[in-house]
Amino acid sequence: MKTLVIVAHPNLESSRVNKRFAEEIEKYENVYVHRLYDVYPDETLDIQREQELLLAHDRIVFQFPFYWYSAPPLLKKWMDHVLAYGWAYGTGGDKLHGKQLIIATSTGGPSMAYTAGGYNQYTMSELLRPFQATSNLIGTKYITPFSVHGVRAYSDEEIKQSAERYAHYILNSK
Ligand SMILES: Cc1cc2nc3c(=O)[nH]c(=O)nc-3n(C[C@H](O)[C@H](O)[C@H](O)COP(=O)(O)O)c2cc1C
């Protein structure tokens, strides 16, 4: 099983969580970590390269900090252009069929905020529906997402432990 981790963080240098997560998962064999904002500082994507990367892997992870209940903009741009008609969906668009997709996010809001009646009113499962619908359309298996919450209050030790949990989840979830 080959895993591609697409990290979409606009400022990984100042990140505590996503930076550490990427470094942790990178330690493992058969995992390729692709830091979108580092590879494309001017945000001009090489679509063919991105599609080749997807074809070469079985499990695809979108890892990002939750921004405005969604992903940072370069990942949306990546989806708009890389998941093309006739390639990822539509007539002949079967290139990703049978692969797996995992969404992995960190949130500033605590876990209680992501409950019915909580501060944000909606659960992560609900808020991540556009990714689930995308997965359905491109024919990938949608694996239960991985989320860490309330990360601003995390100690260095808590970040280390959650990075290990993250790597374990990415490598073992079914
Ligand atoms: C532009 C922006 C939008 C954000 N939107 C949300 C949000 O919708 N929900 C939330 O819980 N946290 C939100 N946050 C907090 C980030 O999710 C949090 O800082 C991030 O997950 C921390 O990860 P990092 O250490 O890798 O940067 C936002 C932060 C920024 C800068």
Short mmCIF file of C-alpha atoms and ligand atoms in Angstrom, two decimals:
data_model
loop_
_atom_site.label_atom_id
_atom_site.label_comp_id
_atom_site.label_asym_id
_atom_site.label_seq_id
_atom_site.Cartn_x
_atom_site.Cartn_y
_atom_site.Cartn_z
CA MET A 1 0.00 0.00 0.00
CA LYS A 2 1.54 3.31 -1.09
CA THR A 3 0.32 6.46 0.64
CA LEU A 4 0.43 10.01 -0.70
CA VAL A 5 -0.02 12.71 1.96
CA ILE A 6 -0.95 16.04 0.40
CA VAL A 7 -0.23 18.71 2.99
CA ALA A 8 -1.99 22.03 2.39
CA HIS A 9 -0.78 24.56 4.96
CA PRO A 10 -0.06 28.11 3.75
CA ASN A 11 2.59 28.69 6.37
CA LEU A 12 4.10 25.44 7.47
CA GLU A 13 7.04 27.17 9.13
CA SER A 14 4.78 28.72 11.76
CA SER A 15 2.61 25.60 12.09
CA ARG A 16 2.84 23.52 15.26
CA VAL A 17 0.48 20.67 14.44
CA ASN A 18 0.57 20.07 10.71
CA LYS A 19 4.33 20.53 10.51
CA ARG A 20 4.85 17.89 13.19
CA PHE A 21 2.26 15.55 11.63
CA ALA A 22 4.01 15.74 8.27
CA GLU A 23 7.40 15.03 9.84
CA GLU A 24 5.99 12.07 11.75
CA ILE A 25 4.25 10.35 8.83
CA GLU A 26 7.29 10.97 6.63
CA LYS A 27 9.33 8.56 8.77
CA TYR A 28 7.46 5.59 7.35
CA GLU A 29 8.20 3.54 4.27
CA ASN A 30 5.82 3.77 1.32
CA VAL A 31 4.65 7.22 2.39
CA TYR A 32 5.30 10.27 0.25
CA VAL A 33 4.62 13.67 1.82
CA HIS A 34 3.80 16.37 -0.71
CA ARG A 35 3.80 19.88 0.77
CA LEU A 36 1.70 21.76 -1.76
CA TYR A 37 2.59 25.32 -0.72
CA ASP A 38 6.32 24.50 -0.70
CA VAL A 39 6.24 22.78 -4.10
CA TYR A 40 4.18 25.58 -5.66
CA PRO A 41 5.17 28.86 -3.97
CA ASP A 42 3.53 30.81 -6.81
CA GLU A 43 0.49 28.48 -6.64
CA THR A 44 0.81 27.43 -10.29
CA LEU A 45 0.12 23.72 -10.26
CA ASP A 46 1.72 21.14 -12.55
CA ILE A 47 -1.45 19.18 -13.20
CA GLN A 48 0.21 16.32 -15.03
CA ARG A 49 2.71 15.82 -12.22
CA GLU A 50 -0.09 15.84 -9.67
CA GLN A 51 -2.08 13.28 -11.62
CA GLU A 52 0.98 11.06 -11.97
CA LEU A 53 1.52 11.24 -8.23
CA LEU A 54 -2.07 10.17 -7.61
CA LEU A 55 -1.77 7.26 -10.04
CA ALA A 56 1.36 6.03 -8.26
CA HIS A 57 -0.38 5.76 -4.86
CA ASP A 58 -3.23 3.71 -3.39
CA ARG A 59 -4.17 5.81 -0.35
CA ILE A 60 -4.48 9.59 -0.65
CA VAL A 61 -4.52 11.83 2.41
CA PHE A 62 -5.54 15.48 2.41
CA GLN A 63 -3.91 16.94 5.52
CA PHE A 64 -4.70 20.55 6.43
CA PRO A 65 -5.58 23.00 9.18
CA PHE A 66 -9.32 23.67 9.16
CA TYR A 67 -9.81 27.20 7.77
CA TRP A 68 -13.31 28.65 7.66
CA TYR A 69 -14.81 25.18 7.97
CA SER A 70 -12.90 24.00 4.95
CA ALA A 71 -9.41 23.63 3.48
CA PRO A 72 -6.88 26.38 2.67
CA PRO A 73 -7.35 27.68 -0.89
CA LEU A 74 -4.51 25.89 -2.68
CA LEU A 75 -6.12 22.53 -1.96
CA LYS A 76 -9.38 23.76 -3.45
CA LYS A 77 -7.49 24.97 -6.52
CA TRP A 78 -5.73 21.61 -6.68
CA MET A 79 -9.13 19.83 -6.63
CA ASP A 80 -10.55 22.15 -9.30
CA HIS A 81 -7.71 21.42 -11.71
CA VAL A 82 -6.27 18.01 -10.88
CA LEU A 83 -9.58 16.18 -10.45
CA ALA A 84 -10.46 16.90 -14.06
CA TYR A 85 -13.47 15.83 -16.09
CA GLY A 86 -12.68 12.72 -18.14
CA TRP A 87 -9.85 11.89 -15.75
CA ALA A 88 -11.26 11.80 -12.23
CA TYR A 89 -14.97 11.88 -13.04
CA GLY A 90 -17.39 11.93 -15.99
CA THR A 91 -16.95 9.95 -19.20
CA GLY A 92 -13.72 7.96 -18.96
CA GLY A 93 -12.98 9.58 -15.62
CA ASP A 94 -12.10 6.46 -13.73
CA LYS A 95 -8.42 6.97 -12.92
CA LEU A 96 -8.89 7.10 -9.15
CA HIS A 97 -11.46 4.35 -8.86
CA GLY A 98 -10.65 1.90 -6.08
CA LYS A 99 -8.17 4.16 -4.30
CA GLN A 100 -8.77 5.42 -0.77
CA LEU A 101 -9.16 8.95 0.57
CA ILE A 102 -8.57 10.16 4.13
CA ILE A 103 -9.20 13.72 5.27
CA ALA A 104 -6.98 14.75 8.20
CA THR A 105 -7.56 18.11 9.85
CA SER A 106 -6.62 20.14 12.89
CA THR A 107 -9.01 22.68 14.34
CA GLY A 108 -8.63 25.61 16.71
CA GLY A 109 -12.10 24.93 18.10
CA PRO A 110 -12.38 22.28 20.83
CA SER A 111 -14.16 18.99 20.14
CA MET A 112 -17.29 20.12 22.05
CA ALA A 113 -17.64 22.99 19.56
CA TYR A 114 -18.10 20.43 16.80
CA THR A 115 -21.31 18.90 18.15
CA ALA A 116 -25.02 19.57 17.63
CA GLY A 117 -25.81 22.42 20.02
CA GLY A 118 -22.13 23.25 20.42
CA TYR A 119 -20.39 26.49 19.42
CA ASN A 120 -20.16 25.56 15.74
CA GLN A 121 -23.45 23.58 15.75
CA TYR A 122 -22.22 20.93 13.31
CA THR A 123 -20.07 17.85 13.58
CA MET A 124 -16.88 17.35 11.58
CA SER A 125 -18.63 14.59 9.61
CA GLU A 126 -21.23 17.13 8.53
CA LEU A 127 -18.76 19.90 7.74
CA LEU A 128 -16.55 17.56 5.71
CA ARG A 129 -19.45 16.43 3.48
CA PRO A 130 -18.09 18.22 0.37
CA PHE A 131 -14.97 16.04 0.62
CA GLN A 132 -17.11 12.95 1.08
CA ALA A 133 -19.23 13.89 -1.95
CA THR A 134 -16.03 14.46 -3.93
CA SER A 135 -14.77 11.05 -2.89
CA ASN A 136 -18.04 9.49 -4.06
CA LEU A 137 -17.77 11.23 -7.42
CA ILE A 138 -14.17 10.24 -8.09
CA GLY A 139 -14.76 6.65 -6.96
CA THR A 140 -12.44 6.55 -3.96
CA LYS A 141 -13.27 4.78 -0.73
CA TYR A 142 -13.93 7.45 1.92
CA ILE A 143 -12.17 6.36 5.10
CA THR A 144 -13.42 7.94 8.34
CA PRO A 145 -11.60 11.29 8.68
CA PHE A 146 -8.98 11.99 11.32
CA SER A 147 -9.31 15.23 13.33
CA VAL A 148 -7.57 16.85 16.27
CA HIS A 149 -9.37 19.68 18.07
CA GLY A 150 -8.50 22.57 20.32
CA VAL A 151 -4.92 22.42 19.14
CA ARG A 152 -3.93 25.92 20.26
CA ALA A 153 -3.95 24.65 23.84
CA TYR A 154 -1.81 21.59 23.05
CA SER A 155 1.50 21.21 24.84
CA ASP A 156 4.50 20.00 22.84
CA GLU A 157 4.00 16.57 24.39
CA GLU A 158 0.33 16.47 23.32
CA ILE A 159 1.34 17.40 19.78
CA LYS A 160 3.95 14.65 19.75
CA GLN A 161 1.38 12.09 20.97
CA SER A 162 -1.27 13.18 18.51
CA ALA A 163 1.28 13.02 15.68
CA GLU A 164 1.95 9.40 16.59
CA ARG A 165 -1.78 8.68 16.73
CA TYR A 166 -2.13 10.36 13.35
CA ALA A 167 0.60 8.24 11.75
CA HIS A 168 -0.90 5.09 13.22
CA TYR A 169 -4.32 6.00 11.89
CA ILE A 170 -3.08 6.84 8.40
CA LEU A 171 -1.14 3.63 8.15
CA ASN A 172 -3.72 1.28 9.68
CA SER A 173 -7.26 2.54 9.22
CA LYS A 174 -9.55 0.55 6.96
C1 LIG B 1 -7.69 31.82 8.27
C2 LIG B 1 -7.98 30.87 9.41
C3 LIG B 1 -9.23 30.28 9.50
C4 LIG B 1 -9.51 29.38 10.54
N1 LIG B 1 -10.73 28.79 10.59
C5 LIG B 1 -11.01 27.90 11.58
C6 LIG B 1 -12.27 27.25 11.62
O1 LIG B 1 -13.14 27.42 10.77
N2 LIG B 1 -12.51 26.39 12.65
C7 LIG B 1 -11.56 26.14 13.62
O2 LIG B 1 -11.83 25.34 14.51
N3 LIG B 1 -10.34 26.72 13.57
C8 LIG B 1 -10.04 27.60 12.57
N4 LIG B 1 -8.79 28.18 12.51
C9 LIG B 1 -7.73 27.72 13.45
C10 LIG B 1 -6.82 26.68 12.76
O3 LIG B 1 -7.56 25.55 12.36
C11 LIG B 1 -5.68 26.25 13.68
O4 LIG B 1 -4.92 27.40 13.97
C12 LIG B 1 -4.82 25.18 13.03
O5 LIG B 1 -5.53 23.98 12.91
C13 LIG B 1 -3.55 24.95 13.82
O6 LIG B 1 -2.71 24.06 13.08
P1 LIG B 1 -1.17 24.42 12.77
O7 LIG B 1 -0.45 24.44 14.08
O8 LIG B 1 -0.69 23.33 11.87
O9 LIG B 1 -1.16 25.76 12.07
C14 LIG B 1 -8.51 29.09 11.51
C15 LIG B 1 -7.25 29.71 11.42
C16 LIG B 1 -6.99 30.60 10.38
C17 LIG B 1 -5.63 31.25 10.31
#
